[in-house]
PDB file of N, CA and C in Angstrom:
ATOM      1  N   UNK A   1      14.100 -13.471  -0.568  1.00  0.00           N
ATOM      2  CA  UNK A   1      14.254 -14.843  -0.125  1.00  0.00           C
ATOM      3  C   UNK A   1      13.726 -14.963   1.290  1.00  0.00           C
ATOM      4  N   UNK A   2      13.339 -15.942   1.621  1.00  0.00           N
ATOM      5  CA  UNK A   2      12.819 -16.268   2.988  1.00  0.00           C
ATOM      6  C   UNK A   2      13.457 -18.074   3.337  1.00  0.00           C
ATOM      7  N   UNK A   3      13.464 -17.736   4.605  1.00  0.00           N
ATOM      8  CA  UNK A   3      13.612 -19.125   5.645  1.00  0.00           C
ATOM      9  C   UNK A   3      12.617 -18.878   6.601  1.00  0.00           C
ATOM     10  N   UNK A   4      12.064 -20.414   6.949  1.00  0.00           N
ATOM     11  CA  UNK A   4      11.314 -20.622   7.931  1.00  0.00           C
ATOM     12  C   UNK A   4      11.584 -21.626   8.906  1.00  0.00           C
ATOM     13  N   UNK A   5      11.314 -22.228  10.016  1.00  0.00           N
ATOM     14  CA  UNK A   5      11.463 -22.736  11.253  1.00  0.00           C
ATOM     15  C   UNK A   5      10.125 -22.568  11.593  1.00  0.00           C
ATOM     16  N   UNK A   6       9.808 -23.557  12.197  1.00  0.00           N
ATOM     17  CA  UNK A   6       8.244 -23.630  13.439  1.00  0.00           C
ATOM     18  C   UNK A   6       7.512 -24.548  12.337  1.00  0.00           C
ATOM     19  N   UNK A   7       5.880 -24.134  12.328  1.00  0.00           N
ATOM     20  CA  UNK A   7       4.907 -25.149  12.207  1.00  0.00           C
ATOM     21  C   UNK A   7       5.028 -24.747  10.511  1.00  0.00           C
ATOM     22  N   UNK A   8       4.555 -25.546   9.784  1.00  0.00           N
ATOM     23  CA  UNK A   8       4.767 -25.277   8.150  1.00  0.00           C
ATOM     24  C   UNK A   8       3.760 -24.998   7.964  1.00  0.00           C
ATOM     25  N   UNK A   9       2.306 -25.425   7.741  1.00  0.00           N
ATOM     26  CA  UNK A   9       1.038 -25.036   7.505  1.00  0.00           C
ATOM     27  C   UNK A   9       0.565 -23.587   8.214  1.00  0.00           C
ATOM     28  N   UNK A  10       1.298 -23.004   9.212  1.00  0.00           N
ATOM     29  CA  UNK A  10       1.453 -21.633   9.958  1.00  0.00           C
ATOM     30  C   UNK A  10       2.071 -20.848   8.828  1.00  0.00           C
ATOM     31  N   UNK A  11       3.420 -21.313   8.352  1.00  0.00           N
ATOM     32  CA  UNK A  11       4.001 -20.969   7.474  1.00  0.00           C
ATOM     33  C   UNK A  11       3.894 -20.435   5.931  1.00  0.00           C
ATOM     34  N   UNK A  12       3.062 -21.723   5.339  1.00  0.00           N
ATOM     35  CA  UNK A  12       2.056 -21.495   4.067  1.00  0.00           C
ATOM     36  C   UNK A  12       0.830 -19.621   3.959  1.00  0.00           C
ATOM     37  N   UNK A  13       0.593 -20.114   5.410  1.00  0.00           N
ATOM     38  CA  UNK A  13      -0.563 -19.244   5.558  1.00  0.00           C
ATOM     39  C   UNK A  13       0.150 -17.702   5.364  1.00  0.00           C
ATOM     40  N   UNK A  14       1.592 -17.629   6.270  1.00  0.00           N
ATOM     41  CA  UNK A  14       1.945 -16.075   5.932  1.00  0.00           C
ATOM     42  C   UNK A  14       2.575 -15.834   5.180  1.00  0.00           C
ATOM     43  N   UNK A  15       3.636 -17.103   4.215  1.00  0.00           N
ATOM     44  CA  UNK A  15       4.077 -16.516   2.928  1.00  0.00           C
ATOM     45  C   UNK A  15       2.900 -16.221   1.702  1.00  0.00           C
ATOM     46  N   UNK A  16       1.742 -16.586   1.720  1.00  0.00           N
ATOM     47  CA  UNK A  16       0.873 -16.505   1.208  1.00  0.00           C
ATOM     48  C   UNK A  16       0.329 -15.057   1.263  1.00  0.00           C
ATOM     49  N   UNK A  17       0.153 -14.614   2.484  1.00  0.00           N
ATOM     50  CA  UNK A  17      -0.016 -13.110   2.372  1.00  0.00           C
ATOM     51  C   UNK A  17       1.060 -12.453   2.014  1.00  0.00           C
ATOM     52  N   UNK A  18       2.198 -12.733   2.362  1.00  0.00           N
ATOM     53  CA  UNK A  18       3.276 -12.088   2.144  1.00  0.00           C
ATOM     54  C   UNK A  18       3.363 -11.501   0.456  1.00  0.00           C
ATOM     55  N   UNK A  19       2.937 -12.696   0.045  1.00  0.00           N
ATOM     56  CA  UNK A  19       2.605 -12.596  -1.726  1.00  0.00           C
ATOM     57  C   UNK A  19       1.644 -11.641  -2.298  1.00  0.00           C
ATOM     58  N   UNK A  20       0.650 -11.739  -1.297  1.00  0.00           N
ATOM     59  CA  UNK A  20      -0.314 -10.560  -1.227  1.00  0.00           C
ATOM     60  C   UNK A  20      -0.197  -9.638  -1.253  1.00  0.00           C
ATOM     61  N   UNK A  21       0.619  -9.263  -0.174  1.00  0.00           N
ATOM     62  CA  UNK A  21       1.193  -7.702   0.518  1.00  0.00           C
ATOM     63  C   UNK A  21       2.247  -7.688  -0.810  1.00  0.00           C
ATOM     64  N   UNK A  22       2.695  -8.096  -1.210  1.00  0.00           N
ATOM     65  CA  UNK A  22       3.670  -7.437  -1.814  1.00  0.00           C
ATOM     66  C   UNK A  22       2.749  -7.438  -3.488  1.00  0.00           C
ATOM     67  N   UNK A  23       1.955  -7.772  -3.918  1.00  0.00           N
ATOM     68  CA  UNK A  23       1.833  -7.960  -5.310  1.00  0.00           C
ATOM     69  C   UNK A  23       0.559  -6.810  -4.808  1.00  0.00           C
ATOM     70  N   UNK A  24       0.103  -6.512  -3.971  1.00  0.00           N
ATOM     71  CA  UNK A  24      -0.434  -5.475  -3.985  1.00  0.00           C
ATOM     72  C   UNK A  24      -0.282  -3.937  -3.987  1.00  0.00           C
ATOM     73  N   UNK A  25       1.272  -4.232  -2.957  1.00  0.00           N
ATOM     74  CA  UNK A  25       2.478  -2.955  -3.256  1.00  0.00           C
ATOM     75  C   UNK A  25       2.756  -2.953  -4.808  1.00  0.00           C
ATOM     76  N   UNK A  26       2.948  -3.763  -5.857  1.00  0.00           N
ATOM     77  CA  UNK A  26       3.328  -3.662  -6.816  1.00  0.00           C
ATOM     78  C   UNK A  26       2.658  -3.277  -7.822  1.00  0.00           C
ATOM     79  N   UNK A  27       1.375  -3.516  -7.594  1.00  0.00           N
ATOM     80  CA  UNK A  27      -0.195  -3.297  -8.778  1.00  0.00           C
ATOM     81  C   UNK A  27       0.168  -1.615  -8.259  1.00  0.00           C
ATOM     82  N   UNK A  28      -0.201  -1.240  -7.111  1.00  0.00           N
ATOM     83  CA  UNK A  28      -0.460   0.262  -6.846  1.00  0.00           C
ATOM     84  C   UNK A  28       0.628   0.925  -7.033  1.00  0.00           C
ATOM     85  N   UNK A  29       2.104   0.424  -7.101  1.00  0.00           N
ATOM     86  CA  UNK A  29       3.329   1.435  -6.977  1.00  0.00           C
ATOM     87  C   UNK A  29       3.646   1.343  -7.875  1.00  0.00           C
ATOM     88  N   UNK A  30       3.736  -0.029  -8.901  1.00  0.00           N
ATOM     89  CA  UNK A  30       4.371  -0.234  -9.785  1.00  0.00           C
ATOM     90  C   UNK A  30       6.094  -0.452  -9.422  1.00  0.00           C
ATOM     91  N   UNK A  31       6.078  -0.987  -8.194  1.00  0.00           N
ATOM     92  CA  UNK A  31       7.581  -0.937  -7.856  1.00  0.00           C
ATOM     93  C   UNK A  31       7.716  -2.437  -7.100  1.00  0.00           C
ATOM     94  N   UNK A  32       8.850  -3.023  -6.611  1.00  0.00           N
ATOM     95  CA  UNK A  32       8.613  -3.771  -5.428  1.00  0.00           C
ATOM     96  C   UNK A  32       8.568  -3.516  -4.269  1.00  0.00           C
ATOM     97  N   UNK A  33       7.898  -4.118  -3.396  1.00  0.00           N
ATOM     98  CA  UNK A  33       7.549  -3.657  -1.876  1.00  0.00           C
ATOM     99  C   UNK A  33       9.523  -3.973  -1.431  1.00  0.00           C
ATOM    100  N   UNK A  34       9.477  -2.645  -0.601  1.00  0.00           N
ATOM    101  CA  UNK A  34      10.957  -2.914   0.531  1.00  0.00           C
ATOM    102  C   UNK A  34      10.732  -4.012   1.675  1.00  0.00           C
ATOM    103  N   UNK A  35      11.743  -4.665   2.179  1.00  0.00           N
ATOM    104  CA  UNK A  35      11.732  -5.547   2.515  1.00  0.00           C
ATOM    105  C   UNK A  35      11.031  -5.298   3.624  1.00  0.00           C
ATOM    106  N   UNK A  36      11.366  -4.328   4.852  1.00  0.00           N
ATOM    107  CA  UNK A  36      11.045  -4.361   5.925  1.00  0.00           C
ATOM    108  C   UNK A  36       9.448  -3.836   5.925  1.00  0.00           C
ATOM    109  N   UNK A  37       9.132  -3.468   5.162  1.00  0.00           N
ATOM    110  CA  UNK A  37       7.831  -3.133   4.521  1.00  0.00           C
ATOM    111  C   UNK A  37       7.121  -4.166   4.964  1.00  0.00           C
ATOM    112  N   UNK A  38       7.510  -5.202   3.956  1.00  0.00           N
ATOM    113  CA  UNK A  38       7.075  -6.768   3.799  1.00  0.00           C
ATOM    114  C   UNK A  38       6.874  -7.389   5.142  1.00  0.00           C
ATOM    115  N   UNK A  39       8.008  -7.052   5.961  1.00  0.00           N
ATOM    116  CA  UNK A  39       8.294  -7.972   7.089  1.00  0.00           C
ATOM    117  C   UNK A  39       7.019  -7.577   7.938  1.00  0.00           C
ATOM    118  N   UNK A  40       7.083  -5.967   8.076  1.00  0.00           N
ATOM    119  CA  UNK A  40       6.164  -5.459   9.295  1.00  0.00           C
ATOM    120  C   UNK A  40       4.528  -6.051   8.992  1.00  0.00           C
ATOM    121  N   UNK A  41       4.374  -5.957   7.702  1.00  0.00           N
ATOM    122  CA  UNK A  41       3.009  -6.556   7.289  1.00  0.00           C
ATOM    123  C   UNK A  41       2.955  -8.017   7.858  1.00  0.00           C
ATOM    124  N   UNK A  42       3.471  -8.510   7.668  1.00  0.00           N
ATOM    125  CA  UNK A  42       3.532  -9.765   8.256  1.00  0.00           C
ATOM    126  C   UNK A  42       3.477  -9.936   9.748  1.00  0.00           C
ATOM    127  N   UNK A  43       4.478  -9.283  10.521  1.00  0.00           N
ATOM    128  CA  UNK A  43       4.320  -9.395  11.967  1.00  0.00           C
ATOM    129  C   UNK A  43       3.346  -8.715  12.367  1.00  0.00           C
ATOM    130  N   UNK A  44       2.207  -8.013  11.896  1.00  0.00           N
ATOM    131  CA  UNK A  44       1.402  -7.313  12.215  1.00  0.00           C
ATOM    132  C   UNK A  44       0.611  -8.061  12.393  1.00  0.00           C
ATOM    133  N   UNK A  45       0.352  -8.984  11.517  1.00  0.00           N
ATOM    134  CA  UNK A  45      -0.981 -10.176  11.422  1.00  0.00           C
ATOM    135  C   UNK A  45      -0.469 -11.384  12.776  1.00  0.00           C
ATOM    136  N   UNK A  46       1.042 -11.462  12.633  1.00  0.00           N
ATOM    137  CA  UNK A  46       1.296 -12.667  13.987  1.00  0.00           C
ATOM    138  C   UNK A  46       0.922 -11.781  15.356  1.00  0.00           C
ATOM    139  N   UNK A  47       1.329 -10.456  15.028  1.00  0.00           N
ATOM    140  CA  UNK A  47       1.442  -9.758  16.663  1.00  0.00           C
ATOM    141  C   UNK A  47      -0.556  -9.743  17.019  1.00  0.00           C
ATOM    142  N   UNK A  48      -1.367  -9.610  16.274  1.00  0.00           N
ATOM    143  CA  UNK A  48      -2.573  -9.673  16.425  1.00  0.00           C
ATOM    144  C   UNK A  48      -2.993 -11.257  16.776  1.00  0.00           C
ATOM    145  N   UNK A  49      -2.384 -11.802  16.247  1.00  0.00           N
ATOM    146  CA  UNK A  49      -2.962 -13.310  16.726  1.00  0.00           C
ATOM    147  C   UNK A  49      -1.965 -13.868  18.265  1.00  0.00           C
ATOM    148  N   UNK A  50      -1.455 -12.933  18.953  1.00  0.00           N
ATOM    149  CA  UNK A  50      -0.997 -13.519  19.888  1.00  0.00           C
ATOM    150  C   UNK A  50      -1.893 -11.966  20.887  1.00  0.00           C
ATOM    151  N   UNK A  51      -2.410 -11.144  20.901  1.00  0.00           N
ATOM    152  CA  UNK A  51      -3.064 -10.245  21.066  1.00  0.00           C
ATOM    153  C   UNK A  51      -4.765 -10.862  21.415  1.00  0.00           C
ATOM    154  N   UNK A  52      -5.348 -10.903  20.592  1.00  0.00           N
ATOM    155  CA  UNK A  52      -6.723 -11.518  20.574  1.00  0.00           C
ATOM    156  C   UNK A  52      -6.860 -12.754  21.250  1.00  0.00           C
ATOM    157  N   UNK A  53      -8.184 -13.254  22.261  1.00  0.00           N
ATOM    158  CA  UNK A  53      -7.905 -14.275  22.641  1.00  0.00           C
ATOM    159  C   UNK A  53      -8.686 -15.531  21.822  1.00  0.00           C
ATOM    160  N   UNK A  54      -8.805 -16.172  21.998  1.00  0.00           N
ATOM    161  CA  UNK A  54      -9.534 -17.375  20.956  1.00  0.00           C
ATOM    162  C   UNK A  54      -8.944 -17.934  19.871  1.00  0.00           C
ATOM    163  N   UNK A  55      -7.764 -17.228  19.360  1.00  0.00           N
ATOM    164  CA  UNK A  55      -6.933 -17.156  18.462  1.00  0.00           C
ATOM    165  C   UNK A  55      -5.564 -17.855  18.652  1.00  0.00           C
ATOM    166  N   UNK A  56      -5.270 -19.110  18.229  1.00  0.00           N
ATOM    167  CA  UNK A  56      -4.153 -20.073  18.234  1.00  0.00           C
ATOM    168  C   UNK A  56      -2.870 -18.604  17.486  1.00  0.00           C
ATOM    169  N   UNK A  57      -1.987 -18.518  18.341  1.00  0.00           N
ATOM    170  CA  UNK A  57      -0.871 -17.745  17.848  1.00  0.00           C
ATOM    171  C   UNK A  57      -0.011 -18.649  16.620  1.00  0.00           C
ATOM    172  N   UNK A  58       0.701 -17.948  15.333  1.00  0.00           N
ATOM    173  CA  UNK A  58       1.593 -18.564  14.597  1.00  0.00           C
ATOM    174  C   UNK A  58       2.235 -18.803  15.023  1.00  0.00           C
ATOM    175  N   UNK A  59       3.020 -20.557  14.776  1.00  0.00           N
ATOM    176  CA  UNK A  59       4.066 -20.789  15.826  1.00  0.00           C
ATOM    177  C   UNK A  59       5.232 -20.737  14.759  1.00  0.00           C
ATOM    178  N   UNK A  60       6.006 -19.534  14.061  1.00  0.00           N
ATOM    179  CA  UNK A  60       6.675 -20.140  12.715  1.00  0.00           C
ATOM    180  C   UNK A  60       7.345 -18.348  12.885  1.00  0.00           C
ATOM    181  N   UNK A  61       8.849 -18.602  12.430  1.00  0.00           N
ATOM    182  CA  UNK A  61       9.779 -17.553  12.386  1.00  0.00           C
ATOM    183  C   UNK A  61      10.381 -17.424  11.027  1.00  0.00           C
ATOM    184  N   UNK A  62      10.982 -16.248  11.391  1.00  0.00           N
ATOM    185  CA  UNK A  62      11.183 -16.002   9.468  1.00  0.00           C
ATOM    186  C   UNK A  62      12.380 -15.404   9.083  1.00  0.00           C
ATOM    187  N   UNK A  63      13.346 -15.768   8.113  1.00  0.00           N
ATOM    188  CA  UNK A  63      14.855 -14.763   8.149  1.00  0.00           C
ATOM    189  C   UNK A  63      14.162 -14.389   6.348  1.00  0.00           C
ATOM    190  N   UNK A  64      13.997 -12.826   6.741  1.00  0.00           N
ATOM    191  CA  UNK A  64      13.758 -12.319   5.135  1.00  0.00           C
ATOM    192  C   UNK A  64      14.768 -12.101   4.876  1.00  0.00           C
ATOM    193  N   UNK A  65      15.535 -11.881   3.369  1.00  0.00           N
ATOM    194  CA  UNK A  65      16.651 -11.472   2.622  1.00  0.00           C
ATOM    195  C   UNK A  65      16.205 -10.551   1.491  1.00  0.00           C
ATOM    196  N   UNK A  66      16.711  -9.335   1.682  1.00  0.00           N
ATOM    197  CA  UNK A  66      16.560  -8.828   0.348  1.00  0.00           C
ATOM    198  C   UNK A  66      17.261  -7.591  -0.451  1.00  0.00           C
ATOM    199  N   UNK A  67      16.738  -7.334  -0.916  1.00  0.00           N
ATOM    200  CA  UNK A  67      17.740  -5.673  -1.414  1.00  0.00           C
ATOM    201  C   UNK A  67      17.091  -4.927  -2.444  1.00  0.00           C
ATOM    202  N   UNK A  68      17.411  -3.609  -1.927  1.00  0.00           N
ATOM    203  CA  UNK A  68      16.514  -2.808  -2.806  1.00  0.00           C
ATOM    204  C   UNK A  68      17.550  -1.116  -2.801  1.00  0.00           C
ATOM    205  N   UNK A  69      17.326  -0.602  -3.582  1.00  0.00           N
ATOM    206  CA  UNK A  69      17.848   0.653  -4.446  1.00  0.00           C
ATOM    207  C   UNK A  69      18.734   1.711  -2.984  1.00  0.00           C
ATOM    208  N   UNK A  70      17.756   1.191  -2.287  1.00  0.00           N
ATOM    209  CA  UNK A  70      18.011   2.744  -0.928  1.00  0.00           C
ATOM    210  C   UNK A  70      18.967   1.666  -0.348  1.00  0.00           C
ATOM    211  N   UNK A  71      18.541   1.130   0.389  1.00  0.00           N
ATOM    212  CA  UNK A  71      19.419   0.052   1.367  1.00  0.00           C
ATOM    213  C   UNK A  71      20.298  -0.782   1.484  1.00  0.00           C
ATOM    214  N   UNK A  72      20.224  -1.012   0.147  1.00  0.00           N
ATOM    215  CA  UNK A  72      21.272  -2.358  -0.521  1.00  0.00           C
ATOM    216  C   UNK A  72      21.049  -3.840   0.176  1.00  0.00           C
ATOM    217  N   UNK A  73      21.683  -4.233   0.346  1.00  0.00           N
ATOM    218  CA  UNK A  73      21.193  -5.814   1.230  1.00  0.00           C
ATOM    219  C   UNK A  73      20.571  -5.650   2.558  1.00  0.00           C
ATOM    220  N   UNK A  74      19.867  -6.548   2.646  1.00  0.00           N
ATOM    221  CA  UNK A  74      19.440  -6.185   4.038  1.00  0.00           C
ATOM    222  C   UNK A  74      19.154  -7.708   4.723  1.00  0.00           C
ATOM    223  N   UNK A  75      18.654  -8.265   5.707  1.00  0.00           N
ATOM    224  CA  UNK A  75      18.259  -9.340   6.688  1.00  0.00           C
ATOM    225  C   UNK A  75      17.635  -8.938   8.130  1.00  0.00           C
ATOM    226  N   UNK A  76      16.438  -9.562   7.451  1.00  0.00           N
ATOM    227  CA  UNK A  76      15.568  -9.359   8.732  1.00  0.00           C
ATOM    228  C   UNK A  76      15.186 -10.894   9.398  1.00  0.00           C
ATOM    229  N   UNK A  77      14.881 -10.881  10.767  1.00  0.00           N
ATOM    230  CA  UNK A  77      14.419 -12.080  11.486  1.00  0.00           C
ATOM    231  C   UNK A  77      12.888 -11.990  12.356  1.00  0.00           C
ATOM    232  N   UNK A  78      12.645 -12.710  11.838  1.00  0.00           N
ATOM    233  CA  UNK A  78      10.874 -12.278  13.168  1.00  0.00           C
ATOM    234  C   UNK A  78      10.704 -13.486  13.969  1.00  0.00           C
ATOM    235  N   UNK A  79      10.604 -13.611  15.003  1.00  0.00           N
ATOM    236  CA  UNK A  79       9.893 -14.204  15.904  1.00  0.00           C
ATOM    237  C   UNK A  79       8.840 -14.402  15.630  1.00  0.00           C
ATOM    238  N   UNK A  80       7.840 -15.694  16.705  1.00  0.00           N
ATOM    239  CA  UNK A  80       6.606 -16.029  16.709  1.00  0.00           C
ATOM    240  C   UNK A  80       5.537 -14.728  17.225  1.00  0.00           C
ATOM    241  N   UNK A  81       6.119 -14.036  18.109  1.00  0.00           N
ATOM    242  CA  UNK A  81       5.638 -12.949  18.655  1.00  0.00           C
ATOM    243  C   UNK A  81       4.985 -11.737  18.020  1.00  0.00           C
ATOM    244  N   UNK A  82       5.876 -11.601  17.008  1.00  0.00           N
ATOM    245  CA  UNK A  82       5.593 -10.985  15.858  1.00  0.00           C
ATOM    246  C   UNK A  82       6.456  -9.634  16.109  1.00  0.00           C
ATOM    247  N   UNK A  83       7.885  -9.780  16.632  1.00  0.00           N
ATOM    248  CA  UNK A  83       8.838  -9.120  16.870  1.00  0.00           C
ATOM    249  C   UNK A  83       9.868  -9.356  16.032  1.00  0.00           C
ATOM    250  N   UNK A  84      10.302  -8.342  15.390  1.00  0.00           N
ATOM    251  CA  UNK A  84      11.084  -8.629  14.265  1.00  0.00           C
ATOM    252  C   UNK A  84      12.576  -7.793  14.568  1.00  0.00           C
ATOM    253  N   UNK A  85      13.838  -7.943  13.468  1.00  0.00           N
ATOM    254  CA  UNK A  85      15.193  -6.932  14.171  1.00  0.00           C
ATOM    255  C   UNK A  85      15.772  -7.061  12.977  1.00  0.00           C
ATOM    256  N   UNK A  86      16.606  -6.562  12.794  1.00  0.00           N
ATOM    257  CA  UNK A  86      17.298  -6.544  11.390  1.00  0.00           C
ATOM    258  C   UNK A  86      18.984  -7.153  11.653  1.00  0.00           C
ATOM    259  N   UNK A  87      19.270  -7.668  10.726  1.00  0.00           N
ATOM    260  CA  UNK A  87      20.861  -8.427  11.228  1.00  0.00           C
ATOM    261  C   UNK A  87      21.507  -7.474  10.361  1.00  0.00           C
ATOM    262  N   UNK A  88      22.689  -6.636  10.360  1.00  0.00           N
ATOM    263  CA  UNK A  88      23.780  -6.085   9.486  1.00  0.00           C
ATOM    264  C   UNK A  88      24.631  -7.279   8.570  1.00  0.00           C
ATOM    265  N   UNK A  89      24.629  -7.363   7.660  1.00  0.00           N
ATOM    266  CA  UNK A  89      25.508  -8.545   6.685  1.00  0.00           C
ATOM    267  C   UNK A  89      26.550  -8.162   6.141  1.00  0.00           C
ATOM    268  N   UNK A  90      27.387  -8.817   6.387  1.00  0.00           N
ATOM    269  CA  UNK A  90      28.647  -7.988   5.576  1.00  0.00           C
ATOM    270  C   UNK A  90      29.159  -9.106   4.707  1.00  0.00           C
TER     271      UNK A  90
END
């Protein structure tokens, strides 16, 4: 699951890869991508666009939700920065 905040068309653009990154983890693993997996792919592409100059930074934050076999639930948050942290959920 995902939430977003900031610009929406910013937004479109990285759940869109996000879909990417993960259906590409899935063709090659045959598994689903882990969450924080997911996340870092993502802030990798915002942390480069605030990096490079000429390049309008994403202005759009993200609370991932998910769970998987090793970790059990998990919640992550990213910034525009492309700095991300994990919240503990109980």
């Amino acid at each position: 699951a995902c939430a977003v905040a900031g610009i929406t068309a910013d937004a479109n653009i990285l759940v869109n890869s996000a879909r990417l990154s993960a259906q590409r983890h899935n063709f090659q693993y045959q598994e689903d991508i882990p969450v924080e997996q997911l996340l870092q792919s993502i802030c990798d592409i915002k942390q480069g666009y605030t990096q490079y100059g000429g390049l309008r930074p994403f202005g759009v934050s993200f609370l991932f939700a998910g769970w998987d076999e090793h970790h059990g639930f998990q919640l992550y948050q990213s910034d525009p920065s492309g700095n991300y942290g994990g919240w503990k959920a109980t």
